Amino acid sequence: MHGKPAAAVRSSSGSPIDRLWPFFQQAPGMIAIVSGPGHVFEFANPAYLDLVGGRDVIGQRVRDALPELEEQGVVAQLDQVYATGEPFTGRRMPVAFQRQADAPPETRYVDFVYQPVTDDQGQVSGIFAQGFDVTDQVEAEAAFRESEARYRLFSEETREGVVIHDGGVILDCNPAYARMFGYDDVADVVGRPSIAFVIPESAALLQEKNALGQEGPYEILACRKDGSVFPAEFVGRETTWKGRKVRIGLARDLTQRKRREAALRESEAHLAAIFDQTAAGFSEGDLSGRFLRVNDRFCEITGYTREELLNGLRMQDVTHPDDLPENLRLFRRAVGAGEPFLIEKRYIRPNGSEVWVSNTVTVIHDEAGQPRSVVSVSIDVTARREAEVALRRSEARLRVALDAGRMGVWATDTRTNSVTTSPEFNRLFSFPENATPTLGEIQSRYAPGAKERLHAAAYAALGRGERHAEDELEVIWPDGSRHWLLLRSDMEVTAGSDGGTYVTATGVALDITERKLWEERQRMLINELNHRVKNTLATVQSIAVQSFREVGAASGPSFTAFQDRLFALARAHDLLTRDTWEGAELREVIGEVVAPYCREARGRCQANGPRVRLTPNMALALSMAVHELATNAAKYGALSVPSGQVSISWTVTPGEPRCLHLCWREQGGPAVAPPTRKGFGTRLIERSLALELAGEVDLAYDPAGVFCTIKAPLQELGT
């Protein structure tokens, strides 16, 4: 081909050079490809080798294979094309070749083009040399005929569309050109106007390129036979064909390339959207730290606008001075060694406020492996840092509270059989405050049996599905003194990789030695009080026996009734003594009183009601009242016959205060009639009980059985 070459030839796989290689090999003109700054021959077609006398040039530098060319400035011209990337065209240039070793140099006149070859990155990697030997017109015409034959062979095989036209009409084309435009045969294309293969809007551009004889490639919208439009690339040059001036051109369908470019643009747009819209702050800077690109979130984090950040600000300008030295050290190491790093630091906003961020920093390299820029992903961790500060303050307050409350803290792990203790915990076990006792050393100070009891209580709680446990522990110090601790723990069960089950526990220990000693003294006092009450009751009983004996009634019913009432009072005292006079359960009070009467009337005494805790005064008063009712039922009422039954039920109604409703009902006994006179028992129930309870008592003598209701406010224990 003659004419001005394109600006560059692509050399990547699947490039035009690869597709034209068979044509280059058979082209009538001289074609050679040299690579690198040294211009090493990679390819030379037969025409070129013939021109240089058949010398073996492949793999050699031009100046070594053809030394005569360096003296004529050819090598310098190759250097110029390689350095600038600009093609060079020579017309009828005289060049002296040493075609035969024993003959003088032979001057030949050639037309040639040096065209740079670029790689996929657009860098010049070699030079494509094309030329014709025009020394002898006859030889030129013969060479042209040979070239035409070779062109036909090439055009039949190549995938590129090759066309010959005179600027107005298609003179010839290869099958690929016909197929590209939707025609089955070359004959269907030949004779058509050249502008018939482009859309009307592109026709003027095609005619302009033809008129100016431009040889550079250009894109145009082509039109197929069916009217469909597709992007195409045209490139052509003027030449002589069959004795006439024509243009020979190449056409390439760009549809697939355009799709790839569109997909690439879409991908880049997608990545740009991710960069701009992600919840993390993204920034890209140069190797000096100057911001090149930031997203909206990064602007929100730092408080700067995008314009402010990209107007010369650097990472160093917005980083807290206290965090900058370490940040710079890691930054420089990353740029030098290519190592990413993670750092937590503070940015200073324009208003002077600080924001904590977690920065993941990565160096981006170019194709040559050289660092090009630095990308940072910033996550605002201010809330977490503030929470950590608040946690530390809370822990400090907790330590103060624990110290003030003299509570020891401990944690154990059965997996490692380890324990950690606080200074106060050590003091509670008589260890130095800064000691680190082992679990065995701590357990050695347990009182006998305490270890087993604690373990049993803990595993019982876990068996119930409870995580919390509480128990008292007696410890014996090395000096022999005994101390009591209250242990509260939170437990967690985990499964080990070895198939075992392990328990981790964390808890507190409080010194309750004083409380235990006070409880012991209280028990002693209550026991002493109980002993004295029993002695008093025994004394009262003795006096009563003597008094009734003096009146001759020591074995009569009055004495028996008095003695029974005294025993009922003693049983109530016993019940209160068991609970250290802090109160008694209503069900237990009733059970203690009616038990002697119900043993012989099994199944005929029913007591039903909720759990009610009574004060000592109320327990004594109700005990005496139920005793009188039970005694009367055993003598005259429902418990005096086998068919009689007694039911005792109670309820509690809410309010301020809560109110107790107790009902005594007899059924199945002898017919009941109101007494002609009220004895001591009746007066005890109706008057004394109501007065003692600050409530109401209703005693009814229904013919079906005695019916007694008691309504009294419940006094809260401790008030």
PDB file of C-alpha atoms in Angstrom, residues 557-649:
ATOM      1  CA  PRO A 557     -64.250 -29.730 132.260  1.00  0.00           C
ATOM      2  CA  SER A 558     -63.301 -26.165 133.112  1.00  0.00           C
ATOM      3  CA  PHE A 559     -59.783 -27.195 134.034  1.00  0.00           C
ATOM      4  CA  THR A 560     -59.496 -29.333 130.896  1.00  0.00           C
ATOM      5  CA  ALA A 561     -60.641 -26.427 128.704  1.00  0.00           C
ATOM      6  CA  PHE A 562     -58.182 -24.079 130.352  1.00  0.00           C
ATOM      7  CA  GLN A 563     -55.380 -26.599 129.940  1.00  0.00           C
ATOM      8  CA  ASP A 564     -56.210 -27.145 126.254  1.00  0.00           C
ATOM      9  CA  ARG A 565     -56.154 -23.401 125.646  1.00  0.00           C
ATOM     10  CA  LEU A 566     -52.792 -23.219 127.344  1.00  0.00           C
ATOM     11  CA  PHE A 567     -51.443 -26.032 125.129  1.00  0.00           C
ATOM     12  CA  ALA A 568     -52.760 -24.249 122.020  1.00  0.00           C
ATOM     13  CA  LEU A 569     -50.935 -21.116 123.073  1.00  0.00           C
ATOM     14  CA  ALA A 570     -47.760 -23.162 123.623  1.00  0.00           C
ATOM     15  CA  ARG A 571     -47.992 -24.722 120.157  1.00  0.00           C
ATOM     16  CA  ALA A 572     -48.407 -21.294 118.594  1.00  0.00           C
ATOM     17  CA  HIS A 573     -45.348 -20.133 120.488  1.00  0.00           C
ATOM     18  CA  ASP A 574     -43.429 -23.142 119.211  1.00  0.00           C
ATOM     19  CA  LEU A 575     -44.410 -22.309 115.630  1.00  0.00           C
ATOM     20  CA  LEU A 576     -43.276 -18.710 116.032  1.00  0.00           C
ATOM     21  CA  THR A 577     -40.065 -19.826 117.677  1.00  0.00           C
ATOM     22  CA  ARG A 578     -39.134 -21.889 114.610  1.00  0.00           C
ATOM     23  CA  ASP A 579     -39.341 -18.702 112.518  1.00  0.00           C
ATOM     24  CA  THR A 580     -37.471 -16.685 115.162  1.00  0.00           C
ATOM     25  CA  TRP A 581     -40.640 -14.720 115.984  1.00  0.00           C
ATOM     26  CA  GLU A 582     -40.622 -13.055 112.616  1.00  0.00           C
ATOM     27  CA  GLY A 583     -44.052 -14.434 111.695  1.00  0.00           C
ATOM     28  CA  ALA A 584     -45.753 -17.661 110.683  1.00  0.00           C
ATOM     29  CA  GLU A 585     -47.576 -19.161 107.732  1.00  0.00           C
ATOM     30  CA  LEU A 586     -51.387 -19.266 108.165  1.00  0.00           C
ATOM     31  CA  ARG A 587     -51.566 -22.837 106.817  1.00  0.00           C
ATOM     32  CA  GLU A 588     -49.032 -24.008 109.440  1.00  0.00           C
ATOM     33  CA  VAL A 589     -50.861 -22.200 112.252  1.00  0.00           C
ATOM     34  CA  ILE A 590     -54.159 -23.899 111.318  1.00  0.00           C
ATOM     35  CA  GLY A 591     -52.438 -27.240 110.816  1.00  0.00           C
ATOM     36  CA  GLU A 592     -50.780 -27.154 114.256  1.00  0.00           C
ATOM     37  CA  VAL A 593     -54.093 -26.311 115.977  1.00  0.00           C
ATOM     38  CA  VAL A 594     -56.454 -28.745 114.246  1.00  0.00           C
ATOM     39  CA  ALA A 595     -53.951 -31.631 114.006  1.00  0.00           C
ATOM     40  CA  PRO A 596     -54.951 -33.203 117.391  1.00  0.00           C
ATOM     41  CA  TYR A 597     -58.630 -33.180 116.387  1.00  0.00           C
ATOM     42  CA  CYS A 598     -58.187 -34.319 112.809  1.00  0.00           C
ATOM     43  CA  ARG A 599     -55.999 -37.343 113.603  1.00  0.00           C
ATOM     44  CA  GLU A 600     -59.125 -39.205 114.744  1.00  0.00           C
ATOM     45  CA  ALA A 601     -61.230 -37.597 112.020  1.00  0.00           C
ATOM     46  CA  ARG A 602     -58.951 -38.374 109.095  1.00  0.00           C
ATOM     47  CA  GLY A 603     -60.062 -36.847 105.798  1.00  0.00           C
ATOM     48  CA  ARG A 604     -62.798 -34.778 107.426  1.00  0.00           C
ATOM     49  CA  CYS A 605     -60.761 -31.569 107.885  1.00  0.00           C
ATOM     50  CA  GLN A 606     -60.025 -29.546 104.739  1.00  0.00           C
ATOM     51  CA  ALA A 607     -57.873 -26.380 104.696  1.00  0.00           C
ATOM     52  CA  ASN A 608     -57.538 -24.410 101.443  1.00  0.00           C
ATOM     53  CA  GLY A 609     -56.185 -20.988 100.659  1.00  0.00           C
ATOM     54  CA  PRO A 610     -53.230 -19.035  99.315  1.00  0.00           C
ATOM     55  CA  ARG A 611     -49.884 -18.581 101.037  1.00  0.00           C
ATOM     56  CA  VAL A 612     -50.310 -15.919 103.746  1.00  0.00           C
ATOM     57  CA  ARG A 613     -47.579 -14.750 106.104  1.00  0.00           C
ATOM     58  CA  LEU A 614     -48.920 -13.583 109.498  1.00  0.00           C
ATOM     59  CA  THR A 615     -47.372 -11.285 112.061  1.00  0.00           C
ATOM     60  CA  PRO A 616     -46.669 -12.856 115.495  1.00  0.00           C
ATOM     61  CA  ASN A 617     -49.681 -11.129 117.160  1.00  0.00           C
ATOM     62  CA  MET A 618     -52.043 -12.191 114.386  1.00  0.00           C
ATOM     63  CA  ALA A 619     -50.703 -15.766 114.445  1.00  0.00           C
ATOM     64  CA  LEU A 620     -51.321 -16.078 118.209  1.00  0.00           C
ATOM     65  CA  ALA A 621     -54.811 -14.580 117.978  1.00  0.00           C
ATOM     66  CA  LEU A 622     -55.917 -16.811 115.080  1.00  0.00           C
ATOM     67  CA  SER A 623     -54.340 -19.842 116.757  1.00  0.00           C
ATOM     68  CA  MET A 624     -56.484 -19.314 119.864  1.00  0.00           C
ATOM     69  CA  ALA A 625     -59.640 -18.695 117.782  1.00  0.00           C
ATOM     70  CA  VAL A 626     -59.203 -21.815 115.619  1.00  0.00           C
ATOM     71  CA  HIS A 627     -58.468 -23.831 118.783  1.00  0.00           C
ATOM     72  CA  GLU A 628     -61.801 -22.752 120.320  1.00  0.00           C
ATOM     73  CA  LEU A 629     -63.682 -23.597 117.109  1.00  0.00           C
ATOM     74  CA  ALA A 630     -61.979 -26.997 116.813  1.00  0.00           C
ATOM     75  CA  THR A 631     -62.612 -27.845 120.482  1.00  0.00           C
ATOM     76  CA  ASN A 632     -66.306 -26.926 120.170  1.00  0.00           C
ATOM     77  CA  ALA A 633     -66.583 -28.999 116.931  1.00  0.00           C
ATOM     78  CA  ALA A 634     -65.002 -32.009 118.630  1.00  0.00           C
ATOM     79  CA  LYS A 635     -67.315 -31.790 121.636  1.00  0.00           C
ATOM     80  CA  TYR A 636     -70.644 -30.744 120.134  1.00  0.00           C
ATOM     81  CA  GLY A 637     -70.252 -30.149 116.436  1.00  0.00           C
ATOM     82  CA  ALA A 638     -69.231 -31.814 113.162  1.00  0.00           C
ATOM     83  CA  LEU A 639     -66.142 -33.581 114.566  1.00  0.00           C
ATOM     84  CA  SER A 640     -68.210 -35.256 117.288  1.00  0.00           C
ATOM     85  CA  VAL A 641     -69.808 -37.698 114.810  1.00  0.00           C
ATOM     86  CA  PRO A 642     -68.215 -39.856 112.070  1.00  0.00           C
ATOM     87  CA  SER A 643     -70.145 -38.176 109.231  1.00  0.00           C
ATOM     88  CA  GLY A 644     -69.227 -34.589 110.107  1.00  0.00           C
ATOM     89  CA  GLN A 645     -66.797 -32.450 108.130  1.00  0.00           C
ATOM     90  CA  VAL A 646     -64.988 -29.176 108.730  1.00  0.00           C
ATOM     91  CA  SER A 647     -63.660 -26.903 105.965  1.00  0.00           C
ATOM     92  CA  ILE A 648     -61.386 -23.966 106.595  1.00  0.00           C
ATOM     93  CA  SER A 649     -60.813 -21.637 103.623  1.00  0.00           C
TER      94      SER A 649
END
